[in-house]
Amino acid sequence: MTSKQQDIKAFAFKTKAMLLGMEQKVQSAKKRELMYWYLASRGVPKSLHCLCLKLAEEYAVNAMARSCLPPPEHVSRLADTSFNHIVLLTDNVLAASVVISSTVENAANPEKLVFHIVTDKKTYSPMHAWFATNRLKSAVVEVKGLHQYDWSQEVNVGVKQMLEIHHLICSHYYNNLKENDLEYGGEHQNFLEALSPSCLSLMNHLRIYIPELFPELNKIVFLDDDVVVQHDISSLWTLDLNGKIVGAVVDSWCGENCCPGRKYKDYLNFSHPVIPSHLDQDRCAWLSGMNIFDLEAWRRSNITTSYHKWLKLVSKFVCCCVSYLVINVALLSM
């Protein structure tokens, strides 16, 4: 610097600018690391993956693991509306086991319960093997894979379009996270949740097709696979929904000016002119862990078709989780 007679002040500024630039790159790399660790942690844990492999092997070599679910003498209960039907859409074997065992343990009349587990083709063998070798003495459990359904071409096309739109939404958020200098938390936490594997999971989105999955049933209780039942839930089947499609609860802590849970603005893009004209962005969203579905009212209102129309119209959501979109679409359609 001295030999070339450069200005010391200019050299200092240039050096400081280079150091700041390098520091920004380091911080950006750390934030990307956080994002990638978050996405990796939301994937299937290695231990659960190994369990599924062991159960799949059990299904292949053990005749008991392939035995009928439910037994032939209980098949008639699957479409009998006098029983209490509980639906789970999941690819997590242990989680499904916890939901079912806790429900049966706290049921006043467990013999009235019929569980319908719908899973993907990959998890069908492990799921079947688990419940075939760990049978419940009272309740009935059905395990069915998506590959065992004979859906119409219209439904197949609808499911494909739905997943394509949600993949586009998640790609949008992923590109935003990569291109921007983001802090972990706040609004960007919602973006990370939108990239969660569960939000892209076919099992998560298929709840909009529950009436097609169970054409013989008129009312069901839907449970997420992260639920632990602590009381008897038989009264849910006698609950009068007054012609409504979905029975749900908001966060029990919600007060007059307080909502510690999620609000509609966390799930829908209120910058779209149509959305604020139908919904209040500060209204508390309902909890999706336990819902009652009146399938007859659902079919009459044709909510599934309405959902597809709104999904195409408003293609940029803050979160890809379908469970909350079902009720929003139902409200928009009424």
Short mmCIF file of C-alpha atoms in Angstrom, two decimals:
data_model
loop_
_atom_site.label_atom_id
_atom_site.label_comp_id
_atom_site.label_asym_id
_atom_site.label_seq_id
_atom_site.Cartn_x
_atom_site.Cartn_y
_atom_site.Cartn_z
CA MET A 1 0.00 0.00 0.00
CA THR A 2 2.78 2.40 0.93
CA SER A 3 4.90 1.53 -2.09
CA LYS A 4 2.03 2.33 -4.46
CA GLN A 5 1.18 5.46 -2.45
CA GLN A 6 -2.47 4.46 -2.00
CA ASP A 7 -4.76 6.43 0.27
CA ILE A 8 -4.82 4.82 3.72
CA LYS A 9 -8.40 5.88 4.44
CA ALA A 10 -9.68 4.45 1.16
CA PHE A 11 -7.78 1.20 1.83
CA ALA A 12 -9.36 0.93 5.30
CA PHE A 13 -12.87 1.46 3.91
CA LYS A 14 -12.29 -1.12 1.20
CA THR A 15 -10.94 -3.66 3.68
CA LYS A 16 -13.87 -3.08 6.04
CA ALA A 17 -16.32 -3.53 3.17
CA MET A 18 -14.67 -6.83 2.24
CA LEU A 19 -14.88 -8.05 5.85
CA LEU A 20 -18.55 -7.07 6.08
CA GLY A 21 -19.26 -8.87 2.84
CA MET A 22 -17.58 -12.02 4.12
CA GLU A 23 -19.49 -11.76 7.42
CA GLN A 24 -22.79 -11.51 5.55
CA LYS A 25 -21.91 -14.63 3.57
CA VAL A 26 -21.12 -16.50 6.79
CA GLN A 27 -24.42 -15.41 8.38
CA SER A 28 -26.33 -16.40 5.25
CA ALA A 29 -24.67 -19.82 5.28
CA LYS A 30 -25.63 -20.29 8.94
CA LYS A 31 -29.25 -19.42 8.19
CA ARG A 32 -29.30 -21.84 5.27
CA GLU A 33 -27.89 -24.48 7.59
CA LEU A 34 -30.77 -23.82 10.02
CA MET A 35 -33.27 -24.18 7.19
CA TYR A 36 -31.78 -27.45 5.97
CA TRP A 37 -31.58 -28.85 9.50
CA TYR A 38 -35.22 -27.93 10.05
CA LEU A 39 -36.30 -29.69 6.87
CA ALA A 40 -34.17 -32.73 7.67
CA SER A 41 -35.58 -32.97 11.20
CA ARG A 42 -39.15 -33.02 9.85
CA GLY A 43 -38.41 -36.07 7.71
CA VAL A 44 -38.94 -39.66 8.85
CA PRO A 45 -36.65 -40.48 11.80
CA LYS A 46 -34.21 -43.26 11.06
CA SER A 47 -35.54 -45.43 13.90
CA LEU A 48 -39.09 -45.34 12.48
CA HIS A 49 -37.76 -46.13 9.03
CA CYS A 50 -35.98 -49.19 10.43
CA LEU A 51 -39.17 -50.27 12.21
CA CYS A 52 -41.07 -50.16 8.92
CA LEU A 53 -38.39 -52.26 7.25
CA LYS A 54 -38.58 -54.88 10.00
CA LEU A 55 -42.38 -54.96 9.84
CA ALA A 56 -42.30 -55.25 6.05
CA GLU A 57 -40.01 -58.26 6.41
CA GLU A 58 -42.40 -59.69 9.01
CA TYR A 59 -45.28 -59.24 6.57
CA ALA A 60 -43.35 -61.17 3.92
CA VAL A 61 -42.32 -64.17 6.06
CA ASN A 62 -45.01 -64.42 8.76
CA ALA A 63 -48.48 -65.65 7.78
CA MET A 64 -49.97 -64.14 10.94
CA ALA A 65 -48.74 -60.69 9.89
CA ARG A 66 -50.70 -61.12 6.64
CA SER A 67 -53.92 -62.31 8.30
CA CYS A 68 -57.17 -60.51 7.46
CA LEU A 69 -57.87 -57.11 9.00
CA PRO A 70 -60.52 -57.13 10.26
CA PRO A 71 -61.36 -60.85 10.69
CA PRO A 72 -64.10 -62.08 8.33
CA GLU A 73 -66.72 -62.14 11.09
CA HIS A 74 -66.24 -58.39 11.65
CA VAL A 75 -66.13 -57.20 8.03
CA SER A 76 -69.80 -56.18 8.12
CA ARG A 77 -69.00 -53.57 10.78
CA LEU A 78 -66.92 -51.53 8.31
CA ALA A 79 -70.06 -50.14 6.67
CA ASP A 80 -72.45 -50.46 9.61
CA THR A 81 -73.52 -46.93 10.61
CA SER A 82 -74.63 -48.14 14.05
CA PHE A 83 -70.95 -48.35 15.02
CA ASN A 84 -68.65 -45.41 15.82
CA HIS A 85 -66.22 -44.95 12.94
CA ILE A 86 -62.83 -43.30 13.42
CA VAL A 87 -60.59 -42.43 10.46
CA LEU A 88 -56.81 -41.96 10.40
CA LEU A 89 -54.82 -40.99 7.30
CA THR A 90 -51.22 -41.72 8.21
CA ASP A 91 -47.96 -43.37 7.20
CA ASN A 92 -46.62 -43.51 10.78
CA VAL A 93 -47.12 -46.96 12.33
CA LEU A 94 -46.27 -46.10 15.93
CA ALA A 95 -48.33 -42.91 15.88
CA ALA A 96 -51.39 -44.80 14.60
CA SER A 97 -50.91 -47.39 17.33
CA VAL A 98 -50.83 -44.69 20.04
CA VAL A 99 -53.99 -43.02 18.73
CA ILE A 100 -55.94 -46.28 18.57
CA SER A 101 -54.72 -47.78 21.84
CA SER A 102 -55.41 -44.56 23.78
CA THR A 103 -58.90 -44.28 22.26
CA VAL A 104 -59.77 -47.88 23.13
CA GLU A 105 -58.31 -47.64 26.62
CA ASN A 106 -60.51 -44.65 27.49
CA ALA A 107 -63.65 -45.81 25.66
CA ALA A 108 -66.75 -46.66 27.67
CA ASN A 109 -67.83 -49.16 24.98
CA PRO A 110 -64.74 -50.10 22.94
CA GLU A 111 -66.67 -52.83 21.14
CA LYS A 112 -68.59 -50.05 19.34
CA LEU A 113 -65.42 -48.61 17.80
CA VAL A 114 -64.32 -49.22 14.21
CA PHE A 115 -60.96 -47.75 13.14
CA HIS A 116 -60.20 -47.13 9.47
CA ILE A 117 -56.50 -46.59 8.77
CA VAL A 118 -55.68 -45.36 5.27
CA THR A 119 -52.01 -45.34 4.34
CA ASP A 120 -49.81 -45.24 1.25
CA LYS A 121 -48.54 -48.23 -0.68
CA LYS A 122 -45.08 -48.02 0.87
CA THR A 123 -46.39 -48.21 4.44
CA TYR A 124 -49.27 -50.62 3.86
CA SER A 125 -47.32 -53.83 4.58
CA PRO A 126 -45.68 -52.55 7.83
CA MET A 127 -48.97 -51.04 9.03
CA HIS A 128 -50.90 -54.24 8.31
CA ALA A 129 -48.23 -56.39 9.97
CA TRP A 130 -48.27 -54.27 13.14
CA PHE A 131 -52.02 -54.41 13.71
CA ALA A 132 -52.30 -58.03 12.59
CA THR A 133 -49.73 -59.14 15.19
CA ASN A 134 -50.94 -56.69 17.87
CA ARG A 135 -54.68 -57.23 17.67
CA LEU A 136 -57.19 -55.43 19.85
CA LYS A 137 -59.60 -57.67 21.72
CA SER A 138 -62.63 -55.37 21.43
CA ALA A 139 -62.42 -52.74 18.70
CA VAL A 140 -62.19 -53.43 14.97
CA VAL A 141 -59.23 -52.12 12.93
CA GLU A 142 -59.12 -51.90 9.14
CA VAL A 143 -55.86 -51.11 7.32
CA LYS A 144 -56.17 -50.13 3.68
CA GLY A 145 -53.61 -48.85 1.20
CA LEU A 146 -54.33 -46.20 -1.40
CA HIS A 147 -53.40 -48.69 -4.11
CA GLN A 148 -56.40 -50.80 -3.06
CA TYR A 149 -58.94 -48.12 -3.98
CA ASP A 150 -60.60 -48.21 -7.38
CA TRP A 151 -61.07 -44.49 -7.95
CA SER A 152 -62.60 -42.87 -10.97
CA GLN A 153 -60.48 -41.05 -13.52
CA GLU A 154 -61.96 -37.75 -12.31
CA VAL A 155 -60.69 -38.32 -8.77
CA ASN A 156 -57.26 -39.41 -10.01
CA VAL A 157 -56.94 -36.26 -12.10
CA GLY A 158 -58.12 -34.10 -9.20
CA VAL A 159 -55.56 -35.58 -6.79
CA LYS A 160 -52.77 -35.10 -9.33
CA GLN A 161 -53.70 -31.46 -9.95
CA MET A 162 -53.98 -30.79 -6.21
CA LEU A 163 -50.49 -32.13 -5.52
CA GLU A 164 -49.01 -30.23 -8.48
CA ILE A 165 -50.40 -26.94 -7.17
CA HIS A 166 -49.09 -27.59 -3.66
CA HIS A 167 -45.67 -28.49 -5.03
CA LEU A 168 -45.63 -25.17 -6.90
CA ILE A 169 -46.56 -23.34 -3.69
CA CYS A 170 -43.79 -25.02 -1.73
CA SER A 171 -41.28 -24.36 -4.52
CA HIS A 172 -42.22 -20.69 -4.29
CA TYR A 173 -41.45 -20.60 -0.55
CA TYR A 174 -38.25 -22.58 -0.97
CA ASN A 175 -36.94 -20.17 -3.60
CA ASN A 176 -37.81 -17.22 -1.36
CA LEU A 177 -35.90 -18.76 1.52
CA LYS A 178 -32.86 -19.35 -0.67
CA GLU A 179 -32.86 -15.90 -2.27
CA ASN A 180 -33.48 -13.76 0.81
CA ASP A 181 -31.43 -13.00 3.89
CA LEU A 182 -33.93 -14.50 6.33
CA GLU A 183 -34.10 -14.67 10.09
CA TYR A 184 -35.30 -17.92 11.65
CA GLY A 185 -38.71 -17.31 13.20
CA GLY A 186 -41.62 -14.92 12.72
CA GLU A 187 -43.18 -14.89 9.29
CA HIS A 188 -40.38 -17.01 7.88
CA GLN A 189 -41.17 -19.75 10.40
CA ASN A 190 -44.46 -20.18 8.52
CA PHE A 191 -42.48 -20.52 5.30
CA LEU A 192 -40.38 -23.27 6.87
CA GLU A 193 -43.54 -25.06 8.03
CA ALA A 194 -44.92 -24.84 4.51
CA LEU A 195 -41.84 -26.77 3.38
CA SER A 196 -42.41 -29.50 5.96
CA PRO A 197 -42.67 -33.01 4.44
CA SER A 198 -46.09 -33.37 6.06
CA CYS A 199 -47.39 -30.41 4.07
CA LEU A 200 -46.38 -32.16 0.86
CA SER A 201 -47.58 -35.55 2.01
CA LEU A 202 -50.35 -37.13 -0.02
CA MET A 203 -51.82 -38.46 3.23
CA ASN A 204 -52.28 -34.92 4.51
CA HIS A 205 -54.08 -33.70 1.39
CA LEU A 206 -56.33 -36.72 0.96
CA ARG A 207 -58.67 -35.70 3.78
CA ILE A 208 -60.49 -33.57 1.20
CA TYR A 209 -61.47 -36.91 -0.43
CA ILE A 210 -62.79 -38.61 2.71
CA PRO A 211 -66.34 -38.94 1.26
CA GLU A 212 -64.87 -40.87 -1.69
CA LEU A 213 -62.72 -43.00 0.64
CA PHE A 214 -65.79 -44.04 2.68
CA PRO A 215 -68.86 -43.95 0.41
CA GLU A 216 -70.92 -46.19 2.76
CA LEU A 217 -70.49 -43.99 5.84
CA ASN A 218 -72.46 -40.86 6.71
CA LYS A 219 -70.56 -39.60 9.78
CA ILE A 220 -67.02 -40.12 11.03
CA VAL A 221 -64.58 -38.76 13.59
CA PHE A 222 -61.23 -37.85 12.08
CA LEU A 223 -58.11 -38.01 14.27
CA ASP A 224 -54.62 -36.81 13.42
CA ASP A 225 -51.80 -39.23 14.13
CA ASP A 226 -50.28 -36.93 16.77
CA VAL A 227 -53.31 -37.21 19.08
CA VAL A 228 -53.46 -39.03 22.40
CA VAL A 229 -57.06 -39.58 23.53
CA GLN A 230 -57.56 -39.13 27.28
CA HIS A 231 -61.35 -39.46 27.65
CA ASP A 232 -64.25 -41.35 26.16
CA ILE A 233 -65.21 -39.74 22.83
CA SER A 234 -68.39 -41.70 22.10
CA SER A 235 -70.55 -38.58 22.62
CA LEU A 236 -69.08 -37.06 19.46
CA TRP A 237 -71.26 -39.32 17.29
CA THR A 238 -74.45 -38.03 18.88
CA LEU A 239 -73.42 -34.39 18.51
CA ASP A 240 -75.87 -32.46 16.34
CA LEU A 241 -73.99 -30.41 13.73
CA ASN A 242 -77.19 -28.68 12.59
CA GLY A 243 -76.54 -29.49 8.96
CA LYS A 244 -72.95 -28.24 9.04
CA ILE A 245 -70.15 -30.23 7.44
CA VAL A 246 -67.36 -29.99 10.01
CA GLY A 247 -67.45 -30.04 13.79
CA ALA A 248 -64.31 -28.63 15.36
CA VAL A 249 -63.01 -26.56 18.27
CA VAL A 250 -60.84 -23.47 18.46
CA ASP A 251 -57.98 -23.15 20.91
CA SER A 252 -59.41 -23.46 24.44
CA TRP A 253 -57.29 -20.52 25.55
CA CYS A 254 -58.87 -18.13 23.06
CA GLY A 255 -60.19 -15.03 24.77
CA GLU A 256 -61.94 -11.92 23.57
CA ASN A 257 -58.78 -10.22 22.34
CA CYS A 258 -56.36 -13.10 22.55
CA CYS A 259 -55.62 -15.96 20.22
CA PRO A 260 -52.45 -17.85 21.20
CA GLY A 261 -53.01 -20.26 18.32
CA ARG A 262 -53.13 -19.70 14.56
CA LYS A 263 -55.38 -17.25 12.74
CA TYR A 264 -56.80 -17.32 9.22
CA LYS A 265 -54.08 -14.92 8.05
CA ASP A 266 -51.51 -17.63 8.87
CA TYR A 267 -53.04 -19.95 6.26
CA LEU A 268 -54.54 -17.80 3.51
CA ASN A 269 -53.21 -15.04 1.31
CA PHE A 270 -55.33 -12.02 2.28
CA SER A 271 -53.66 -9.86 -0.36
CA HIS A 272 -55.93 -11.63 -2.84
CA PRO A 273 -59.04 -9.41 -3.17
CA VAL A 274 -61.52 -12.28 -2.90
CA ILE A 275 -60.30 -13.68 0.43
CA PRO A 276 -60.87 -10.65 2.74
CA SER A 277 -64.36 -10.20 1.31
CA HIS A 278 -65.36 -13.60 2.73
CA LEU A 279 -63.13 -14.17 5.78
CA ASP A 280 -61.78 -12.24 8.77
CA GLN A 281 -58.01 -12.54 8.84
CA ASP A 282 -57.89 -12.20 12.65
CA ARG A 283 -60.38 -14.97 13.31
CA CYS A 284 -58.92 -17.95 15.15
CA ALA A 285 -58.42 -21.07 13.08
CA TRP A 286 -59.89 -24.30 14.32
CA LEU A 287 -57.85 -27.26 15.50
CA SER A 288 -57.48 -30.13 13.05
CA GLY A 289 -56.38 -32.83 15.49
CA MET A 290 -59.96 -33.98 16.06
CA ASN A 291 -62.86 -33.28 13.71
CA ILE A 292 -66.36 -34.61 13.17
CA PHE A 293 -67.36 -34.87 9.51
CA ASP A 294 -70.96 -35.14 8.36
CA LEU A 295 -70.26 -36.90 5.08
CA GLU A 296 -73.85 -36.63 3.88
CA ALA A 297 -73.77 -32.84 4.25
CA TRP A 298 -70.33 -32.82 2.63
CA ARG A 299 -71.61 -34.64 -0.42
CA ARG A 300 -74.70 -32.43 -0.69
CA SER A 301 -72.57 -29.28 -0.58
CA ASN A 302 -70.00 -30.70 -3.01
CA ILE A 303 -67.17 -29.22 -0.97
CA THR A 304 -64.46 -31.22 -2.72
CA THR A 305 -65.24 -29.62 -6.08
CA SER A 306 -65.42 -26.16 -4.49
CA TYR A 307 -62.07 -26.75 -2.83
CA HIS A 308 -60.41 -27.45 -6.18
CA LYS A 309 -61.90 -24.28 -7.68
CA TRP A 310 -60.60 -22.13 -4.83
CA LEU A 311 -57.21 -23.83 -4.82
CA LYS A 312 -56.75 -22.94 -8.49
CA LEU A 313 -58.02 -19.39 -7.96
CA VAL A 314 -55.86 -18.58 -4.96
CA SER A 315 -52.62 -20.43 -5.60
CA LYS A 316 -50.31 -18.74 -3.06
CA PHE A 317 -51.02 -19.70 0.54
CA VAL A 318 -48.89 -19.07 3.57
CA CYS A 319 -49.18 -22.73 4.49
CA CYS A 320 -49.95 -25.82 2.45
CA CYS A 321 -51.88 -27.69 5.13
CA VAL A 322 -55.19 -28.81 3.68
CA SER A 323 -56.89 -29.47 7.01
CA TYR A 324 -57.54 -25.78 7.59
CA LEU A 325 -58.41 -25.08 3.97
CA VAL A 326 -61.34 -27.51 4.08
CA ILE A 327 -63.31 -25.40 6.56
CA ASN A 328 -62.39 -22.15 4.80
CA VAL A 329 -63.65 -23.51 1.49
CA ALA A 330 -66.79 -24.76 3.23
CA LEU A 331 -67.44 -21.27 4.56
CA LEU A 332 -66.82 -19.70 1.18
CA SER A 333 -69.20 -22.11 -0.50
CA MET A 334 -72.16 -21.60 1.85
#
